[in-house]
Short mmCIF file of N, CA and C in Angstrom, two decimals:
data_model
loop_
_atom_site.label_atom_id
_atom_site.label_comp_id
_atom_site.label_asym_id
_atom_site.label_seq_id
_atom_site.Cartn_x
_atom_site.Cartn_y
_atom_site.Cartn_z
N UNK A 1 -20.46 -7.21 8.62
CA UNK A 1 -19.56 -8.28 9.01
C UNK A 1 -19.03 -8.04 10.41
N UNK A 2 -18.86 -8.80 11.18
CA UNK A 2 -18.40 -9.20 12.37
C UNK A 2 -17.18 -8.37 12.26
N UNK A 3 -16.43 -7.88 13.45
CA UNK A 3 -14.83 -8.31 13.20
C UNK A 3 -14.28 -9.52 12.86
N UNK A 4 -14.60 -10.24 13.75
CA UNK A 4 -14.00 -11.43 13.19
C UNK A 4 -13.84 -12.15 12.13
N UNK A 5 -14.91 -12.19 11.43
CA UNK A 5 -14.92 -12.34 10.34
C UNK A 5 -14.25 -11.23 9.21
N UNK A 6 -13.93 -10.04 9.18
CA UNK A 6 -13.57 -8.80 8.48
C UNK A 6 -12.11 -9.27 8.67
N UNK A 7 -11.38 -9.35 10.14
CA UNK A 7 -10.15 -9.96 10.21
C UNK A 7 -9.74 -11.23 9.29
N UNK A 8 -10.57 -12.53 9.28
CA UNK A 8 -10.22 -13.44 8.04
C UNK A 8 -10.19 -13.25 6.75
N UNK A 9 -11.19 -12.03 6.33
CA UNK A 9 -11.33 -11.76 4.97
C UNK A 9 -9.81 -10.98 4.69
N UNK A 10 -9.30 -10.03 5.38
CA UNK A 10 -8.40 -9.32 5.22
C UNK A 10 -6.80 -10.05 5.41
N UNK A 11 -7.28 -10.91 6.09
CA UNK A 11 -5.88 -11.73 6.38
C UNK A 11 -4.38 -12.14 5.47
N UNK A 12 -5.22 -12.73 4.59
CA UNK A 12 -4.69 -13.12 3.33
C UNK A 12 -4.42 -11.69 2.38
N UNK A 13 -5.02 -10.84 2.47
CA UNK A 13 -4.92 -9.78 1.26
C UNK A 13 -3.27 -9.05 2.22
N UNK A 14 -3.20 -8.41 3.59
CA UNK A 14 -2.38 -8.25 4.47
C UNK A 14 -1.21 -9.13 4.36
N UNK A 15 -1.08 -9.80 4.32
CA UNK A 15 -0.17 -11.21 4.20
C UNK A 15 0.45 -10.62 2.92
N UNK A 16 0.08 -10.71 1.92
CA UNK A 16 0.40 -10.59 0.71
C UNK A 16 1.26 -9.10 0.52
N UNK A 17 0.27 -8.13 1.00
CA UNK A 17 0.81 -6.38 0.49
C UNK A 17 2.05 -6.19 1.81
N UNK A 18 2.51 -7.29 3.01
CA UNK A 18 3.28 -7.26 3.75
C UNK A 18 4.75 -7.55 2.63
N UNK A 19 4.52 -9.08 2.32
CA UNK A 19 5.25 -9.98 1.29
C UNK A 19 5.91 -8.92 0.27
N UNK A 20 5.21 -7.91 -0.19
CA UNK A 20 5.45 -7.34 -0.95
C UNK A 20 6.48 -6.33 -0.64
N UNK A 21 6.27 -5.36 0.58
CA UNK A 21 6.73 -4.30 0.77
C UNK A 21 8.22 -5.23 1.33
N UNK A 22 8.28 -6.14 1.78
CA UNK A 22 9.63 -6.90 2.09
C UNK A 22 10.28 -7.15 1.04
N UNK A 23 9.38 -7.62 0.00
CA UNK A 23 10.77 -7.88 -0.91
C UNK A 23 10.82 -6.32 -2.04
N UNK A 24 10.29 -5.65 -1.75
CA UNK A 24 11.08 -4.26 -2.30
C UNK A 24 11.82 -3.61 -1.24
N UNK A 25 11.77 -3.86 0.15
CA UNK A 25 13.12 -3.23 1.13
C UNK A 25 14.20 -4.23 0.76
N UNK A 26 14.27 -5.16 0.36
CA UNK A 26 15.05 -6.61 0.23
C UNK A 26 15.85 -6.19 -0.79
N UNK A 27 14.99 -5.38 -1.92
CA UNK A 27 16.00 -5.01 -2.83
C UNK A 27 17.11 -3.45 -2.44
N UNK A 28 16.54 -2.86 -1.55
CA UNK A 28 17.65 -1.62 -1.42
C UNK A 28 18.32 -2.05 -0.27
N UNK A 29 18.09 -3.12 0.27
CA UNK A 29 19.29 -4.03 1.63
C UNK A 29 18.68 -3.64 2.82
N UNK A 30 19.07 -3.19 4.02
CA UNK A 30 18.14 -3.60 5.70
C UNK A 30 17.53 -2.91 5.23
N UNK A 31 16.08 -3.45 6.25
CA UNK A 31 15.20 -3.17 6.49
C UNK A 31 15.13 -1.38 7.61
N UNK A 32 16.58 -1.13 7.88
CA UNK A 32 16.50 0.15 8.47
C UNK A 32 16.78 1.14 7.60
N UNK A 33 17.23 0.97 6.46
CA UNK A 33 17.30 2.41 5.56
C UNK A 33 16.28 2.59 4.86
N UNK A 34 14.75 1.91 5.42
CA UNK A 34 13.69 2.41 5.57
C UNK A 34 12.90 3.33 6.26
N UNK A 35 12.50 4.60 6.03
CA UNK A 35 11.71 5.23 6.74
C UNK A 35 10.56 5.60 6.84
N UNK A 36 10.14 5.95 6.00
CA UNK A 36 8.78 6.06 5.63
C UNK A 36 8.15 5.18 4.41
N UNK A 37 6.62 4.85 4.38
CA UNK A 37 6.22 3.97 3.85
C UNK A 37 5.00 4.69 3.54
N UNK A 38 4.45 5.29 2.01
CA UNK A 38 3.35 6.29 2.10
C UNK A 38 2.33 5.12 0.90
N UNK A 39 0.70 5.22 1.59
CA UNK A 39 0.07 3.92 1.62
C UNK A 39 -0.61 5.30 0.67
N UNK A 40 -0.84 4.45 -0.66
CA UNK A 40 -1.32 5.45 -1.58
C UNK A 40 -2.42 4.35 -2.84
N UNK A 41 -3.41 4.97 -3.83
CA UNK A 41 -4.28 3.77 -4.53
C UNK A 41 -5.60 3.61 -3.20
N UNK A 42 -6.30 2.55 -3.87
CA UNK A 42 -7.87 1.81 -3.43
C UNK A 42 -7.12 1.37 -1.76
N UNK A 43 -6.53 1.02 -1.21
CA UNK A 43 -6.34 0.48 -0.47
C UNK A 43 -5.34 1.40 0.64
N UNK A 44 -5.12 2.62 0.07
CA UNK A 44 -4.29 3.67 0.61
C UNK A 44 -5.20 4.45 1.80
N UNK A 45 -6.57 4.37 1.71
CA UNK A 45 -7.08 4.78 2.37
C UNK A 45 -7.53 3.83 3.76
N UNK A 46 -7.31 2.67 3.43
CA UNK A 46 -7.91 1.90 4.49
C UNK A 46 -7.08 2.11 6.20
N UNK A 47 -7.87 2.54 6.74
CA UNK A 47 -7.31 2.29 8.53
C UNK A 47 -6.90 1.48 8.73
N UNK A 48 -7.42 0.15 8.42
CA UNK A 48 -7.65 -1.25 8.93
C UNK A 48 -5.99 -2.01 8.76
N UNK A 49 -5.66 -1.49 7.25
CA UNK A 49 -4.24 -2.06 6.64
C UNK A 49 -3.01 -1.19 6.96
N UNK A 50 -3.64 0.33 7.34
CA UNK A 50 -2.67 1.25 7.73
C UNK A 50 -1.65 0.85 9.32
N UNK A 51 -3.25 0.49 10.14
CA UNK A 51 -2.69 -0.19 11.26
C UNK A 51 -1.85 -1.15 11.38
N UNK A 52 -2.23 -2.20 10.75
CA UNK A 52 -1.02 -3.48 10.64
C UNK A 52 -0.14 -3.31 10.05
N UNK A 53 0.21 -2.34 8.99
CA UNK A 53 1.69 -2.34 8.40
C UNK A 53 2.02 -1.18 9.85
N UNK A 54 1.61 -0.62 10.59
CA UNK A 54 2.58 0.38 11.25
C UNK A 54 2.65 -0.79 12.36
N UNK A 55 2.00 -1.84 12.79
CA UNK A 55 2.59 -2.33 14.04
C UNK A 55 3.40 -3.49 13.46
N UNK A 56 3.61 -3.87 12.18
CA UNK A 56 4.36 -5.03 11.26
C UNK A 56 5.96 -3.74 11.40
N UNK A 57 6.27 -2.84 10.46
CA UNK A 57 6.91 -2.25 10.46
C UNK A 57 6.89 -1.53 11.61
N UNK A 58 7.65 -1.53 13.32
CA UNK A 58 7.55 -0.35 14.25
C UNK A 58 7.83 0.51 13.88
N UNK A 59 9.48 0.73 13.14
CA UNK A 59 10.52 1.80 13.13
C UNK A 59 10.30 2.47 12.03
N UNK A 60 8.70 2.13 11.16
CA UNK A 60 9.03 3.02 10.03
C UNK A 60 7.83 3.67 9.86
N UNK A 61 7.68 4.94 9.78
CA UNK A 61 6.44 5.78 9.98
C UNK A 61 5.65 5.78 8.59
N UNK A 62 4.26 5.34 8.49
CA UNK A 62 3.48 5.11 7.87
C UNK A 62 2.84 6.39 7.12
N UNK A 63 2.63 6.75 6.20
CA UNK A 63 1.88 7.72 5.52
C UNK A 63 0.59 7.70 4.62
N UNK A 64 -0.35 8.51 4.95
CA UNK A 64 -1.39 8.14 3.65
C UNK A 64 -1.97 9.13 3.50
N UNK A 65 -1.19 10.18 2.88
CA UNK A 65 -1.13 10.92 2.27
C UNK A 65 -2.74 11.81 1.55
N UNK A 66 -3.19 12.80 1.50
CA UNK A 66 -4.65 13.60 1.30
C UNK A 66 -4.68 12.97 -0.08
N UNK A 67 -5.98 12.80 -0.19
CA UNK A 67 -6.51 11.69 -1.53
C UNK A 67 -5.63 10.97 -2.15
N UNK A 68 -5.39 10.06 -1.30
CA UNK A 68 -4.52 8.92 -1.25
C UNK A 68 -5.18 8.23 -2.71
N UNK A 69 -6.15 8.16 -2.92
CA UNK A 69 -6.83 7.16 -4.05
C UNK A 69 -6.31 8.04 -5.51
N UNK A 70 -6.06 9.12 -5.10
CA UNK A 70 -5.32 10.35 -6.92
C UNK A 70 -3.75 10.36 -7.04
N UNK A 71 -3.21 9.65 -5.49
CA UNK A 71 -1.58 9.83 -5.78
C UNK A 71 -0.95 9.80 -6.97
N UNK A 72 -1.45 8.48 -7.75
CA UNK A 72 -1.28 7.60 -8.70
C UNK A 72 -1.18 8.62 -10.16
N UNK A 73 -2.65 9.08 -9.99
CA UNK A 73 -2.73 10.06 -11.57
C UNK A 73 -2.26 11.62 -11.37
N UNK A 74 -2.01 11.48 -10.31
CA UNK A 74 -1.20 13.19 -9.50
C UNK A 74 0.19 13.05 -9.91
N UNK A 75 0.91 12.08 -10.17
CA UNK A 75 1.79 11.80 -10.39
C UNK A 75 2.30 11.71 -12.02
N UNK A 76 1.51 10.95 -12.13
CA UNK A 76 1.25 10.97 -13.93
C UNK A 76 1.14 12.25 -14.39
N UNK A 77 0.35 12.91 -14.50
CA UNK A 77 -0.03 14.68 -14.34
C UNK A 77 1.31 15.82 -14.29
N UNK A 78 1.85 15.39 -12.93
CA UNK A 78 3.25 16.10 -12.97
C UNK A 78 4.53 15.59 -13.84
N UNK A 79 3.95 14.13 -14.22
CA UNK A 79 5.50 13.97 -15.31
C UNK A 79 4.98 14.88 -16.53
N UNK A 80 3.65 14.57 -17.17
CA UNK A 80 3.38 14.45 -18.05
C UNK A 80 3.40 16.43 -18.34
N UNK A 81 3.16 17.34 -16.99
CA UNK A 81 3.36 18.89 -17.44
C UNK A 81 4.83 19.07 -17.11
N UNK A 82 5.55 18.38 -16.04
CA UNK A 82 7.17 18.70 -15.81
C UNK A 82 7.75 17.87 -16.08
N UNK A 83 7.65 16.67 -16.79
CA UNK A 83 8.49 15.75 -17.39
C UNK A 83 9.95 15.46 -16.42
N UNK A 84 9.22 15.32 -14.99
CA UNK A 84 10.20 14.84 -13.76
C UNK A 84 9.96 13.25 -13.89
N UNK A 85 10.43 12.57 -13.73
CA UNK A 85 9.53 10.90 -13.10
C UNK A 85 9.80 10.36 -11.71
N UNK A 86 8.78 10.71 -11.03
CA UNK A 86 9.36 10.00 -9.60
C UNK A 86 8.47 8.76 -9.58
N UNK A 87 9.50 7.67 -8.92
CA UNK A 87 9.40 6.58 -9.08
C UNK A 87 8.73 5.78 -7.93
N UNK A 88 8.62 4.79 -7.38
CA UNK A 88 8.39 3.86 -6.84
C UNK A 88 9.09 2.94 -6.78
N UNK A 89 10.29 2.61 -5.74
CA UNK A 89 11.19 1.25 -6.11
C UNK A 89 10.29 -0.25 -6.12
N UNK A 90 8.82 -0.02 -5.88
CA UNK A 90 7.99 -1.24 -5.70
C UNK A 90 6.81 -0.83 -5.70
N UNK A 91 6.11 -1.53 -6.38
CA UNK A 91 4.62 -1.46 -5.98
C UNK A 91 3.45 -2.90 -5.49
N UNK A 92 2.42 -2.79 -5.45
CA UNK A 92 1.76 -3.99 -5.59
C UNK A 92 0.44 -3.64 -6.03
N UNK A 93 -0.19 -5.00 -6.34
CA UNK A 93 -1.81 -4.47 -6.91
C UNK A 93 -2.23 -5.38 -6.83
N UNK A 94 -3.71 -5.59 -6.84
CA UNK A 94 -4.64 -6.87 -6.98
C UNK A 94 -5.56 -6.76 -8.09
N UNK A 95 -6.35 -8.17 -8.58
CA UNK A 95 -6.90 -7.90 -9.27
C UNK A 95 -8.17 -7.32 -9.13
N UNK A 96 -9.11 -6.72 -9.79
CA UNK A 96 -10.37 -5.80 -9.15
C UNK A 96 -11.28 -6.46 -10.02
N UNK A 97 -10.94 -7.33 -11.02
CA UNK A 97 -12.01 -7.78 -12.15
C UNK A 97 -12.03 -9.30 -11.93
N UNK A 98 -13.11 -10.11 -12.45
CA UNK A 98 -13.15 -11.67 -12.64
C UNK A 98 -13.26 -11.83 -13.53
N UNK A 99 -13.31 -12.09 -14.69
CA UNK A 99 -13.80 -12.44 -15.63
C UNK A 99 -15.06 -13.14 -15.82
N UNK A 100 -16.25 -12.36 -16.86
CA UNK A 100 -17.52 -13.17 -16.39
C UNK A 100 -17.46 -14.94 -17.09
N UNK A 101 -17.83 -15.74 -16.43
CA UNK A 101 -17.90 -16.77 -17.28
C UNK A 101 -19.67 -16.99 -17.51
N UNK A 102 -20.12 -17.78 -18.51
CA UNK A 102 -21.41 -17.84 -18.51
C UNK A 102 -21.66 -19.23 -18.36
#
C-alpha cells in the first residue's frame, strides 16, 4: 500500500483510539495530570499510531513498553501469583472477528 492510502486506512481507526484516550483523561479532569501514556496489546506495537498519539498529545510522553503485545497476560499472571490488581483507568479495543455469513 501506498502511504497514502495506509494514511486513509488508519485514519478512522486513529480517530477513534484518540476519542478514547480523551474521554478516559476526561474522567480523572485536565488533560495535564497526564503523563505518560504506555501503548500496550496488537496495536501497542505499531510506530505508525505511536507517532500520532505523541504529536496529538505533546506534553505527554508516550510508552510502548518490551513485548508490548504480553502486557495484557503479564499482568493477569502477576495478579493471579501476587494477587496485586493494577488497573487501567481506560482501555479500548476493536473488533478482530466478522462473523462468517454464508
Amino acid at each position: 500500500l501506498s502511504g497514502k492510502k495506509m494514511k486513509q486506512f488508519m485514519a478512522e481507526c486513529l480517530t477513534q483510539i484518540k476519542e478514547c484516550i480523551d474521554a478516559a483523561i476526561a474522567t480523572i479532569g485536565a488533560r495535564s495530570t497526564v503523563h505518560i501514556i504506555y501503548l500496550v496489546g496488537g496495536f501497542g506495537g505499531c510506530r505508525y499510531i505511536a507517532e500520532d498519539i505523541r504529536l496529538y498529545y505533546d506534553r505527554v510522553r508516550v510508552i510502548i513498553p518490551d513485548k508490548q503485545e504480553l502486557a495484557v497476560v503479564r499482568g493477569a499472571c502477576l495478579y493471579h501469583r501476587e494477587g496485586v490488581l493494577h488497573t487501567a483507568d481506560a482501555t479500548y479495543g476493536t473488533a478482530a472477528m466478522i462473523p462468517y455469513d454464508e
